[in-house]
PDB file of C-alpha atoms in Angstrom:
ATOM      1  CA  UNK E   1       0.000   0.000   0.000  1.00 48.00           C
ATOM      2  CA  UNK E   2       1.575   3.156  -1.136  1.00 51.00           C
ATOM      3  CA  UNK E   3       1.306   6.231   0.936  1.00 52.00           C
ATOM      4  CA  UNK E   4       1.296   9.680  -0.519  1.00 53.00           C
ATOM      5  CA  UNK E   5       3.529  12.130   1.109  1.00 56.00           C
ATOM      6  CA  UNK E   6       1.901  15.309   2.345  1.00 53.00           C
ATOM      7  CA  UNK E   7       3.016  18.365   0.451  1.00 55.00           C
ATOM      8  CA  UNK E   8       5.497  20.371   2.343  1.00 57.00           C
ATOM      9  CA  UNK E   9       3.976  23.248   4.223  1.00 52.00           C
ATOM     10  CA  UNK E  10       4.534  26.499   2.420  1.00 55.00           C
ATOM     11  CA  UNK E  11       6.578  29.062   4.193  1.00 54.00           C
ATOM     12  CA  UNK E  12       4.496  31.798   5.826  1.00 59.00           C
ATOM     13  CA  UNK E  13       4.274  34.980   3.799  1.00 58.00           C
ATOM     14  CA  UNK E  14       6.364  37.703   5.252  1.00 61.00           C
ATOM     15  CA  UNK E  15       4.415  40.279   7.168  1.00 58.00           C
ATOM     16  CA  UNK E  16       4.016  43.569   5.272  1.00 62.00           C
ATOM     17  CA  UNK E  17       6.452  46.143   6.301  1.00 57.00           C
ATOM     18  CA  UNK E  18       4.910  48.821   8.446  1.00 58.00           C
ATOM     19  CA  UNK E  19       4.405  52.108   6.620  1.00 58.00           C
ATOM     20  CA  UNK E  20       7.130  54.579   7.275  1.00 56.00           C
ATOM     21  CA  UNK E  21       6.242  56.934  10.030  1.00 53.00           C
ATOM     22  CA  UNK E  22       5.005  60.236   8.685  1.00 56.00           C
ATOM     23  CA  UNK E  23       7.474  62.913   9.389  1.00 61.00           C
ATOM     24  CA  UNK E  24       5.876  65.890  10.997  1.00 64.00           C
ATOM     25  CA  UNK E  25       6.846  69.180   9.378  1.00 66.00           C
ATOM     26  CA  UNK E  26       9.254  71.171  11.364  1.00 75.00           C
ATOM     27  CA  UNK E  27       8.119  74.191  13.296  1.00 76.00           C
ATOM     28  CA  UNK E  28       9.909  76.458  10.840  1.00 78.00           C
ATOM     29  CA  UNK E  29       8.057  74.968   7.876  1.00 82.00           C
ATOM     30  CA  UNK E  30       4.704  75.271   9.615  1.00 83.00           C
ATOM     31  CA  UNK E  31       5.361  78.941  10.269  1.00 83.00           C
ATOM     32  CA  UNK E  32       6.241  79.743   6.632  1.00 85.00           C
ATOM     33  CA  UNK E  33       2.632  80.619   5.575  1.00 86.00           C
ATOM     34  CA  UNK E  34       2.278  82.951   8.530  1.00 87.00           C
ATOM     35  CA  UNK E  35       5.563  84.669   7.739  1.00 90.00           C
ATOM     36  CA  UNK E  36       4.337  85.183   4.160  1.00 90.00           C
ATOM     37  CA  UNK E  37       1.119  86.747   5.465  1.00 91.00           C
ATOM     38  CA  UNK E  38       2.937  88.997   7.895  1.00 92.00           C
ATOM     39  CA  UNK E  39       3.753  91.904   5.494  1.00 92.00           C
ATOM     40  CA  UNK E  40       0.165  92.120   4.261  1.00 92.00           C
ATOM     41  CA  UNK E  41      -1.217  91.830   7.778  1.00 93.00           C
ATOM     42  CA  UNK E  42       1.070  94.603   9.022  1.00 94.00           C
ATOM     43  CA  UNK E  43       0.081  96.794   6.081  1.00 94.00           C
ATOM     44  CA  UNK E  44      -3.643  96.320   6.834  1.00 93.00           C
ATOM     45  CA  UNK E  45      -3.053  96.895  10.532  1.00 94.00           C
ATOM     46  CA  UNK E  46      -1.107 100.133  10.085  1.00 94.00           C
ATOM     47  CA  UNK E  47      -2.948 101.676   7.121  1.00 93.00           C
ATOM     48  CA  UNK E  48      -6.485 100.292   7.555  1.00 91.00           C
ATOM     49  CA  UNK E  49      -7.310  99.003  11.030  1.00 93.00           C
ATOM     50  CA  UNK E  50      -5.497 101.732  12.991  1.00 94.00           C
ATOM     51  CA  UNK E  51      -7.020 104.627  10.954  1.00 93.00           C
ATOM     52  CA  UNK E  52     -10.456 103.015  11.233  1.00 93.00           C
ATOM     53  CA  UNK E  53     -10.171 102.833  15.034  1.00 94.00           C
ATOM     54  CA  UNK E  54      -8.927 106.420  15.165  1.00 93.00           C
ATOM     55  CA  UNK E  55     -11.781 107.696  12.996  1.00 93.00           C
ATOM     56  CA  UNK E  56     -14.302 105.701  15.031  1.00 93.00           C
ATOM     57  CA  UNK E  57     -13.090 107.417  18.174  1.00 94.00           C
ATOM     58  CA  UNK E  58     -13.137 110.798  16.410  1.00 93.00           C
ATOM     59  CA  UNK E  59     -16.774 110.337  15.376  1.00 93.00           C
ATOM     60  CA  UNK E  60     -17.936 110.190  19.015  1.00 93.00           C
ATOM     61  CA  UNK E  61     -15.916 113.179  20.211  1.00 92.00           C
ATOM     62  CA  UNK E  62     -17.151 116.636  21.121  1.00 91.00           C
ATOM     63  CA  UNK E  63     -15.324 119.916  21.454  1.00 87.00           C
ATOM     64  CA  UNK E  64     -13.769 122.516  19.207  1.00 83.00           C
ATOM     65  CA  UNK E  65     -10.483 123.151  17.497  1.00 81.00           C
ATOM     66  CA  UNK E  66      -9.550 125.815  20.060  1.00 81.00           C
ATOM     67  CA  UNK E  67     -10.483 123.838  23.180  1.00 83.00           C
ATOM     68  CA  UNK E  68      -9.656 120.435  21.758  1.00 83.00           C
ATOM     69  CA  UNK E  69     -11.736 117.318  21.167  1.00 87.00           C
ATOM     70  CA  UNK E  70     -12.375 114.541  23.644  1.00 90.00           C
ATOM     71  CA  UNK E  71     -14.230 111.241  23.468  1.00 89.00           C
ATOM     72  CA  UNK E  72     -17.666 111.684  25.061  1.00 91.00           C
ATOM     73  CA  UNK E  73     -19.461 108.868  23.188  1.00 92.00           C
ATOM     74  CA  UNK E  74     -21.711 111.398  21.491  1.00 91.00           C
ATOM     75  CA  UNK E  75     -23.443 109.062  19.013  1.00 93.00           C
ATOM     76  CA  UNK E  76     -25.981 111.748  18.147  1.00 94.00           C
ATOM     77  CA  UNK E  77     -23.390 113.056  15.693  1.00 94.00           C
ATOM     78  CA  UNK E  78     -24.323 110.202  13.344  1.00 95.00           C
ATOM     79  CA  UNK E  79     -28.005 111.096  13.365  1.00 95.00           C
ATOM     80  CA  UNK E  80     -27.309 114.808  12.948  1.00 94.00           C
ATOM     81  CA  UNK E  81     -24.964 114.156  10.025  1.00 94.00           C
ATOM     82  CA  UNK E  82     -27.445 111.821   8.337  1.00 93.00           C
ATOM     83  CA  UNK E  83     -30.443 114.114   8.690  1.00 94.00           C
ATOM     84  CA  UNK E  84     -28.526 117.158   7.472  1.00 94.00           C
ATOM     85  CA  UNK E  85     -26.669 115.587   4.560  1.00 95.00           C
ATOM     86  CA  UNK E  86     -28.934 112.771   3.390  1.00 94.00           C
ATOM     87  CA  UNK E  87     -29.518 114.508  -0.010  1.00 94.00           C
ATOM     88  CA  UNK E  88     -25.782 114.262  -0.648  1.00 95.00           C
ATOM     89  CA  UNK E  89     -25.861 110.538   0.179  1.00 95.00           C
ATOM     90  CA  UNK E  90     -28.751 109.947  -2.215  1.00 95.00           C
ATOM     91  CA  UNK E  91     -27.031 111.995  -4.913  1.00 95.00           C
ATOM     92  CA  UNK E  92     -23.786 110.056  -4.488  1.00 96.00           C
ATOM     93  CA  UNK E  93     -25.529 106.687  -4.757  1.00 95.00           C
ATOM     94  CA  UNK E  94     -27.508 107.861  -7.802  1.00 96.00           C
ATOM     95  CA  UNK E  95     -24.455 109.243  -9.616  1.00 96.00           C
ATOM     96  CA  UNK E  96     -22.424 106.140  -8.778  1.00 96.00           C
ATOM     97  CA  UNK E  97     -25.190 103.786  -9.932  1.00 96.00           C
ATOM     98  CA  UNK E  98     -25.748 105.630 -13.233  1.00 96.00           C
ATOM     99  CA  UNK E  99     -22.011 105.795 -13.930  1.00 97.00           C
ATOM    100  CA  UNK E 100     -21.676 102.076 -13.152  1.00 97.00           C
ATOM    101  CA  UNK E 101     -24.524 101.218 -15.517  1.00 97.00           C
ATOM    102  CA  UNK E 102     -22.987 103.317 -18.290  1.00 97.00           C
ATOM    103  CA  UNK E 103     -19.601 101.680 -17.710  1.00 97.00           C
ATOM    104  CA  UNK E 104     -21.243  98.263 -18.039  1.00 97.00           C
ATOM    105  CA  UNK E 105     -23.079  99.214 -21.243  1.00 97.00           C
ATOM    106  CA  UNK E 106     -19.903 100.654 -22.773  1.00 96.00           C
ATOM    107  CA  UNK E 107     -17.385  98.224 -21.318  1.00 96.00           C
ATOM    108  CA  UNK E 108     -19.099  94.896 -22.010  1.00 96.00           C
ATOM    109  CA  UNK E 109     -19.061  95.180 -25.834  1.00 95.00           C
ATOM    110  CA  UNK E 110     -15.469  96.386 -25.731  1.00 95.00           C
ATOM    111  CA  UNK E 111     -14.386  93.564 -23.424  1.00 96.00           C
ATOM    112  CA  UNK E 112     -16.248  91.073 -25.644  1.00 95.00           C
ATOM    113  CA  UNK E 113     -14.455  92.388 -28.709  1.00 94.00           C
ATOM    114  CA  UNK E 114     -11.061  92.150 -27.006  1.00 94.00           C
ATOM    115  CA  UNK E 115     -11.703  88.600 -25.801  1.00 92.00           C
ATOM    116  CA  UNK E 116     -13.173  87.096 -28.982  1.00 91.00           C
ATOM    117  CA  UNK E 117     -12.539  89.413 -31.938  1.00 89.00           C
ATOM    118  CA  UNK E 118      -9.333  91.380 -31.370  1.00 88.00           C
ATOM    119  CA  UNK E 119      -6.971  88.616 -32.491  1.00 85.00           C
ATOM    120  CA  UNK E 120      -3.394  89.817 -32.766  1.00 89.00           C
ATOM    121  CA  UNK E 121      -4.495  93.348 -31.806  1.00 92.00           C
ATOM    122  CA  UNK E 122      -5.585  92.192 -28.349  1.00 92.00           C
ATOM    123  CA  UNK E 123      -2.538  93.429 -26.461  1.00 92.00           C
ATOM    124  CA  UNK E 124      -2.629  96.790 -28.220  1.00 93.00           C
ATOM    125  CA  UNK E 125      -6.286  97.331 -27.315  1.00 93.00           C
ATOM    126  CA  UNK E 126      -5.607  96.363 -23.701  1.00 92.00           C
ATOM    127  CA  UNK E 127      -2.784  98.893 -23.574  1.00 93.00           C
ATOM    128  CA  UNK E 128      -5.151 101.551 -24.911  1.00 93.00           C
ATOM    129  CA  UNK E 129      -7.667 100.653 -22.194  1.00 93.00           C
ATOM    130  CA  UNK E 130      -5.169 101.176 -19.381  1.00 92.00           C
ATOM    131  CA  UNK E 131      -3.341 104.091 -21.067  1.00 91.00           C
ATOM    132  CA  UNK E 132      -5.402 106.742 -19.199  1.00 89.00           C
ATOM    133  CA  UNK E 133      -3.853 105.503 -15.954  1.00 89.00           C
ATOM    134  CA  UNK E 134      -0.524 106.879 -17.170  1.00 91.00           C
ATOM    135  CA  UNK E 135      -1.997 110.348 -16.536  1.00 90.00           C
ATOM    136  CA  UNK E 136      -3.069 111.598 -13.130  1.00 91.00           C
ATOM    137  CA  UNK E 137      -6.712 111.394 -12.112  1.00 92.00           C
ATOM    138  CA  UNK E 138      -6.857 115.161 -11.667  1.00 92.00           C
ATOM    139  CA  UNK E 139      -5.580 115.944 -15.161  1.00 93.00           C
ATOM    140  CA  UNK E 140      -8.011 113.472 -16.738  1.00 93.00           C
ATOM    141  CA  UNK E 141     -10.895 115.167 -14.954  1.00 94.00           C
ATOM    142  CA  UNK E 142      -9.738 118.657 -15.877  1.00 93.00           C
ATOM    143  CA  UNK E 143      -9.616 117.566 -19.511  1.00 93.00           C
ATOM    144  CA  UNK E 144     -13.372 117.087 -19.408  1.00 93.00           C
ATOM    145  CA  UNK E 145     -13.811 120.786 -18.652  1.00 92.00           C
ATOM    146  CA  UNK E 146     -12.331 121.445 -22.092  1.00 92.00           C
ATOM    147  CA  UNK E 147     -14.299 118.654 -23.766  1.00 93.00           C
ATOM    148  CA  UNK E 148     -17.616 119.881 -22.333  1.00 93.00           C
ATOM    149  CA  UNK E 149     -16.895 123.603 -22.712  1.00 91.00           C
ATOM    150  CA  UNK E 150     -19.888 125.717 -23.681  1.00 88.00           C
ATOM    151  CA  UNK E 151     -18.462 126.688 -27.079  1.00 85.00           C
ATOM    152  CA  UNK E 152     -16.873 123.305 -27.716  1.00 88.00           C
ATOM    153  CA  UNK E 153     -17.781 120.932 -30.547  1.00 92.00           C
ATOM    154  CA  UNK E 154     -19.341 118.382 -28.213  1.00 92.00           C
ATOM    155  CA  UNK E 155     -21.908 120.784 -26.788  1.00 92.00           C
ATOM    156  CA  UNK E 156     -22.604 122.254 -30.215  1.00 92.00           C
ATOM    157  CA  UNK E 157     -23.261 118.764 -31.599  1.00 92.00           C
ATOM    158  CA  UNK E 158     -25.556 117.929 -28.693  1.00 91.00           C
ATOM    159  CA  UNK E 159     -27.463 121.147 -29.277  1.00 90.00           C
ATOM    160  CA  UNK E 160     -27.759 120.471 -32.999  1.00 90.00           C
ATOM    161  CA  UNK E 161     -29.173 117.012 -32.294  1.00 90.00           C
ATOM    162  CA  UNK E 162     -31.539 118.429 -29.632  1.00 90.00           C
ATOM    163  CA  UNK E 163     -30.148 115.963 -27.116  1.00 92.00           C
ATOM    164  CA  UNK E 164     -29.711 118.687 -24.515  1.00 91.00           C
ATOM    165  CA  UNK E 165     -33.447 119.346 -24.690  1.00 90.00           C
ATOM    166  CA  UNK E 166     -34.036 115.778 -23.528  1.00 92.00           C
ATOM    167  CA  UNK E 167     -31.372 115.893 -20.827  1.00 92.00           C
ATOM    168  CA  UNK E 168     -32.721 119.226 -19.585  1.00 91.00           C
ATOM    169  CA  UNK E 169     -36.161 117.662 -19.263  1.00 91.00           C
ATOM    170  CA  UNK E 170     -34.600 114.864 -17.188  1.00 89.00           C
ATOM    171  CA  UNK E 171     -32.824 117.392 -14.993  1.00 89.00           C
ATOM    172  CA  UNK E 172     -29.354 116.353 -16.138  1.00 91.00           C
ATOM    173  CA  UNK E 173     -28.423 119.628 -17.835  1.00 91.00           C
ATOM    174  CA  UNK E 174     -29.349 123.272 -17.529  1.00 87.00           C
ATOM    175  CA  UNK E 175     -30.293 125.086 -20.711  1.00 84.00           C
ATOM    176  CA  UNK E 176     -27.600 124.720 -23.343  1.00 85.00           C
ATOM    177  CA  UNK E 177     -24.814 124.044 -20.847  1.00 89.00           C
ATOM    178  CA  UNK E 178     -23.283 120.736 -19.854  1.00 92.00           C
ATOM    179  CA  UNK E 179     -20.625 121.907 -17.435  1.00 93.00           C
ATOM    180  CA  UNK E 180     -21.722 122.408 -13.812  1.00 92.00           C
ATOM    181  CA  UNK E 181     -24.563 119.907 -14.302  1.00 94.00           C
ATOM    182  CA  UNK E 182     -25.192 116.319 -13.159  1.00 95.00           C
ATOM    183  CA  UNK E 183     -24.516 115.084 -16.702  1.00 95.00           C
ATOM    184  CA  UNK E 184     -20.957 116.453 -16.589  1.00 95.00           C
ATOM    185  CA  UNK E 185     -20.290 114.732 -13.259  1.00 96.00           C
ATOM    186  CA  UNK E 186     -21.668 111.418 -14.541  1.00 96.00           C
ATOM    187  CA  UNK E 187     -19.575 111.702 -17.715  1.00 95.00           C
ATOM    188  CA  UNK E 188     -16.448 112.281 -15.655  1.00 96.00           C
ATOM    189  CA  UNK E 189     -17.191 109.351 -13.347  1.00 96.00           C
ATOM    190  CA  UNK E 190     -17.925 107.058 -16.287  1.00 96.00           C
ATOM    191  CA  UNK E 191     -14.719 107.941 -18.083  1.00 95.00           C
ATOM    192  CA  UNK E 192     -12.442 107.751 -15.053  1.00 95.00           C
ATOM    193  CA  UNK E 193     -13.704 104.388 -13.828  1.00 96.00           C
ATOM    194  CA  UNK E 194     -14.396 102.676 -17.163  1.00 96.00           C
ATOM    195  CA  UNK E 195     -11.141 100.613 -17.100  1.00 95.00           C
ATOM    196  CA  UNK E 196     -12.172  99.158 -13.732  1.00 95.00           C
ATOM    197  CA  UNK E 197     -15.167  97.670 -15.532  1.00 96.00           C
ATOM    198  CA  UNK E 198     -13.462  96.543 -18.736  1.00 96.00           C
ATOM    199  CA  UNK E 199     -10.573  94.598 -17.221  1.00 95.00           C
ATOM    200  CA  UNK E 200     -12.631  92.244 -14.971  1.00 95.00           C
ATOM    201  CA  UNK E 201     -15.087  91.690 -17.806  1.00 96.00           C
ATOM    202  CA  UNK E 202     -12.273  90.812 -20.190  1.00 95.00           C
ATOM    203  CA  UNK E 203     -10.694  88.427 -17.676  1.00 94.00           C
ATOM    204  CA  UNK E 204     -14.020  86.649 -17.223  1.00 94.00           C
ATOM    205  CA  UNK E 205     -14.876  86.477 -20.928  1.00 94.00           C
ATOM    206  CA  UNK E 206     -11.394  85.348 -21.921  1.00 93.00           C
ATOM    207  CA  UNK E 207     -11.756  82.207 -19.760  1.00 92.00           C
ATOM    208  CA  UNK E 208     -14.886  81.033 -21.603  1.00 91.00           C
ATOM    209  CA  UNK E 209     -14.160  77.987 -23.758  1.00 89.00           C
ATOM    210  CA  UNK E 210     -14.900  78.793 -27.386  1.00 85.00           C
ATOM    211  CA  UNK E 211     -16.181  75.248 -27.925  1.00 89.00           C
ATOM    212  CA  UNK E 212     -19.241  76.162 -25.879  1.00 89.00           C
ATOM    213  CA  UNK E 213     -20.202  78.691 -28.529  1.00 87.00           C
ATOM    214  CA  UNK E 214     -19.675  76.069 -31.232  1.00 87.00           C
ATOM    215  CA  UNK E 215     -21.843  73.596 -29.313  1.00 91.00           C
ATOM    216  CA  UNK E 216     -24.587  76.195 -28.982  1.00 90.00           C
ATOM    217  CA  UNK E 217     -24.428  76.795 -32.738  1.00 87.00           C
ATOM    218  CA  UNK E 218     -24.616  73.039 -33.394  1.00 86.00           C
ATOM    219  CA  UNK E 219     -27.818  73.016 -31.341  1.00 88.00           C
ATOM    220  CA  UNK E 220     -29.266  75.688 -33.660  1.00 87.00           C
ATOM    221  CA  UNK E 221     -28.991  78.514 -31.150  1.00 89.00           C
ATOM    222  CA  UNK E 222     -28.944  81.973 -32.646  1.00 91.00           C
ATOM    223  CA  UNK E 223     -26.110  84.351 -31.710  1.00 89.00           C
ATOM    224  CA  UNK E 224     -28.506  86.258 -29.435  1.00 91.00           C
ATOM    225  CA  UNK E 225     -29.575  83.046 -27.697  1.00 93.00           C
ATOM    226  CA  UNK E 226     -25.952  81.936 -27.345  1.00 92.00           C
ATOM    227  CA  UNK E 227     -25.094  85.223 -25.684  1.00 91.00           C
ATOM    228  CA  UNK E 228     -28.128  85.092 -23.398  1.00 92.00           C
ATOM    229  CA  UNK E 229     -27.808  81.418 -22.420  1.00 92.00           C
ATOM    230  CA  UNK E 230     -24.037  80.844 -22.515  1.00 92.00           C
ATOM    231  CA  UNK E 231     -21.830  83.923 -22.683  1.00 93.00           C
ATOM    232  CA  UNK E 232     -23.515  86.292 -20.270  1.00 93.00           C
ATOM    233  CA  UNK E 233     -24.171  83.755 -17.470  1.00 92.00           C
ATOM    234  CA  UNK E 234     -20.553  82.569 -17.621  1.00 93.00           C
ATOM    235  CA  UNK E 235     -19.310  86.156 -17.471  1.00 93.00           C
ATOM    236  CA  UNK E 236     -21.345  87.053 -14.385  1.00 93.00           C
ATOM    237  CA  UNK E 237     -18.331  86.916 -12.015  1.00 92.00           C
ATOM    238  CA  UNK E 238     -16.681  89.575 -14.177  1.00 94.00           C
ATOM    239  CA  UNK E 239     -19.876  91.637 -14.261  1.00 95.00           C
ATOM    240  CA  UNK E 240     -20.177  91.565 -10.486  1.00 94.00           C
ATOM    241  CA  UNK E 241     -16.485  92.303  -9.927  1.00 94.00           C
ATOM    242  CA  UNK E 242     -16.551  95.146 -12.454  1.00 95.00           C
ATOM    243  CA  UNK E 243     -19.656  96.761 -10.990  1.00 95.00           C
ATOM    244  CA  UNK E 244     -18.202  96.608  -7.489  1.00 94.00           C
ATOM    245  CA  UNK E 245     -14.854  98.060  -8.583  1.00 94.00           C
ATOM    246  CA  UNK E 246     -16.729 100.870 -10.343  1.00 96.00           C
ATOM    247  CA  UNK E 247     -19.608 101.623  -7.994  1.00 96.00           C
ATOM    248  CA  UNK E 248     -17.639 101.770  -4.731  1.00 94.00           C
ATOM    249  CA  UNK E 249     -15.043 104.402  -5.752  1.00 95.00           C
ATOM    250  CA  UNK E 250     -17.540 106.313  -7.910  1.00 96.00           C
ATOM    251  CA  UNK E 251     -19.918 106.737  -4.976  1.00 95.00           C
ATOM    252  CA  UNK E 252     -17.196 108.077  -2.703  1.00 93.00           C
ATOM    253  CA  UNK E 253     -15.538 110.275  -5.331  1.00 94.00           C
ATOM    254  CA  UNK E 254     -15.480 114.050  -4.917  1.00 93.00           C
ATOM    255  CA  UNK E 255     -13.036 115.254  -7.597  1.00 94.00           C
ATOM    256  CA  UNK E 256     -15.521 115.008 -10.463  1.00 95.00           C
ATOM    257  CA  UNK E 257     -18.283 116.786  -8.550  1.00 95.00           C
ATOM    258  CA  UNK E 258     -15.825 119.473  -7.453  1.00 94.00           C
ATOM    259  CA  UNK E 259     -14.431 120.214 -10.922  1.00 94.00           C
ATOM    260  CA  UNK E 260     -17.353 119.367 -13.212  1.00 94.00           C
ATOM    261  CA  UNK E 261     -20.397 119.930 -11.004  1.00 92.00           C
ATOM    262  CA  UNK E 262     -22.092 122.899  -9.399  1.00 89.00           C
ATOM    263  CA  UNK E 263     -22.280 123.998  -5.792  1.00 87.00           C
ATOM    264  CA  UNK E 264     -25.797 122.598  -5.546  1.00 87.00           C
ATOM    265  CA  UNK E 265     -24.780 119.185  -6.900  1.00 88.00           C
ATOM    266  CA  UNK E 266     -22.108 118.166  -4.419  1.00 93.00           C
ATOM    267  CA  UNK E 267     -21.672 114.533  -3.428  1.00 95.00           C
ATOM    268  CA  UNK E 268     -21.079 113.252   0.073  1.00 95.00           C
ATOM    269  CA  UNK E 269     -17.356 113.012  -0.652  1.00 94.00           C
ATOM    270  CA  UNK E 270     -17.297 116.777  -1.124  1.00 95.00           C
ATOM    271  CA  UNK E 271     -18.983 117.252   2.238  1.00 95.00           C
ATOM    272  CA  UNK E 272     -16.491 114.973   3.984  1.00 94.00           C
ATOM    273  CA  UNK E 273     -13.575 116.759   2.340  1.00 93.00           C
ATOM    274  CA  UNK E 274     -14.991 120.136   3.342  1.00 94.00           C
ATOM    275  CA  UNK E 275     -15.672 119.069   6.927  1.00 93.00           C
ATOM    276  CA  UNK E 276     -12.152 117.711   7.314  1.00 92.00           C
ATOM    277  CA  UNK E 277     -10.145 120.465   5.611  1.00 91.00           C
ATOM    278  CA  UNK E 278     -12.255 123.647   5.683  1.00 91.00           C
ATOM    279  CA  UNK E 279     -14.848 123.552   8.447  1.00 90.00           C
ATOM    280  CA  UNK E 280     -12.530 121.456  10.640  1.00 90.00           C
ATOM    281  CA  UNK E 281     -15.494 119.606  12.156  1.00 92.00           C
ATOM    282  CA  UNK E 282     -13.702 116.299  12.547  1.00 93.00           C
ATOM    283  CA  UNK E 283     -16.467 114.356  14.394  1.00 94.00           C
ATOM    284  CA  UNK E 284     -19.041 115.121  11.704  1.00 94.00           C
ATOM    285  CA  UNK E 285     -16.582 114.251   8.936  1.00 94.00           C
ATOM    286  CA  UNK E 286     -15.708 110.933  10.606  1.00 95.00           C
ATOM    287  CA  UNK E 287     -19.388 110.118  11.166  1.00 95.00           C
ATOM    288  CA  UNK E 288     -20.183 110.855   7.515  1.00 95.00           C
ATOM    289  CA  UNK E 289     -17.332 108.576   6.448  1.00 94.00           C
ATOM    290  CA  UNK E 290     -18.661 105.678   8.524  1.00 95.00           C
ATOM    291  CA  UNK E 291     -22.236 106.222   7.346  1.00 94.00           C
ATOM    292  CA  UNK E 292     -21.056 106.170   3.729  1.00 94.00           C
ATOM    293  CA  UNK E 293     -19.026 103.014   4.326  1.00 93.00           C
ATOM    294  CA  UNK E 294     -21.968 101.286   6.030  1.00 93.00           C
ATOM    295  CA  UNK E 295     -24.350 102.265   3.232  1.00 92.00           C
ATOM    296  CA  UNK E 296     -21.979 100.925   0.567  1.00 93.00           C
ATOM    297  CA  UNK E 297     -21.503  97.665   2.495  1.00 92.00           C
ATOM    298  CA  UNK E 298     -25.265  97.158   2.706  1.00 93.00           C
ATOM    299  CA  UNK E 299     -25.795  97.906  -0.992  1.00 92.00           C
ATOM    300  CA  UNK E 300     -22.915  95.655  -2.035  1.00 90.00           C
ATOM    301  CA  UNK E 301     -24.053  92.830   0.240  1.00 89.00           C
ATOM    302  CA  UNK E 302     -27.596  92.905  -1.148  1.00 90.00           C
ATOM    303  CA  UNK E 303     -26.295  93.100  -4.707  1.00 89.00           C
ATOM    304  CA  UNK E 304     -23.971  90.119  -4.302  1.00 87.00           C
ATOM    305  CA  UNK E 305     -26.697  88.041  -2.670  1.00 86.00           C
ATOM    306  CA  UNK E 306     -29.195  88.867  -5.382  1.00 82.00           C
ATOM    307  CA  UNK E 307     -26.722  88.172  -8.176  1.00 78.00           C
ATOM    308  CA  UNK E 308     -25.905  84.763  -6.720  1.00 67.00           C
ATOM    309  CA  UNK E 309     -22.137  85.148  -7.119  1.00 58.00           C
ATOM    310  CA  UNK E 310     -20.904  85.168  -3.528  1.00 52.00           C
ATOM    311  CA  UNK E 311     -17.731  83.394  -4.648  1.00 49.00           C
ATOM    312  CA  UNK E 312     -16.308  86.524  -6.278  1.00 48.00           C
ATOM    313  CA  UNK E 313     -15.666  88.176  -2.922  1.00 45.00           C
TER     314      UNK E 313
END
């Protein structure tokens, strides 16, 4: 009787080597991001946070320039400033909103052309867009006094086309003049802040994949439908960013109203500048500054929420 030998027992598989212990980053490496943030944090602390705290304390002070000011927590300054100068706040918001809308209507077609139609001329057109920044803000605004002069060709053309009759009916001009009217201030704001609208729009449009337009055409979409369903929704981050970059500085501007407007059409920025440098009523000026900042924050917050693009901020 033959016996079969049992197969030799296989050698046990070697146990897997334990994973190498993860090396914890050194303390120096962990601190690198904070060191990189330090210059920006110091800048914000010195030039933003500290002035904000100082102005907040100034807004609740009482006194005079001769006797000095002291913090008395006089919050009634805010209410007095708002009730006395609320027309200037409304005028500033209105001028800023109209200028922002005009910048959007002018800047969107130009940004669209640069992104999709400029071709090899793209860089040249972009340089022309930012070229006004090579000149000071004050000189650019003063140039509009020459452009809108009473005997200038622009005003004569507007008179010949009877456009000033329409703007006078709307309260934007006075008679046959454009200078020292709301229209002149809005024109100055629109011109000075137009690049702040064009550049974000171009950056947003330039990122749109051109194949999406081809796909829309393959699905028999007309150019208008393609723009409404594809291009404009995808460019909304640029629209929101451009409107914010235009509306915020335009609302707080005072140079255009000072040089192109009339004494009865001052914006709140003119009042703040006058209270700080001429009247020397520092508490009222500080209170007006905080009211303006709070109003802009509320308007911007509502706008961002309604536009559904919270990710742009």
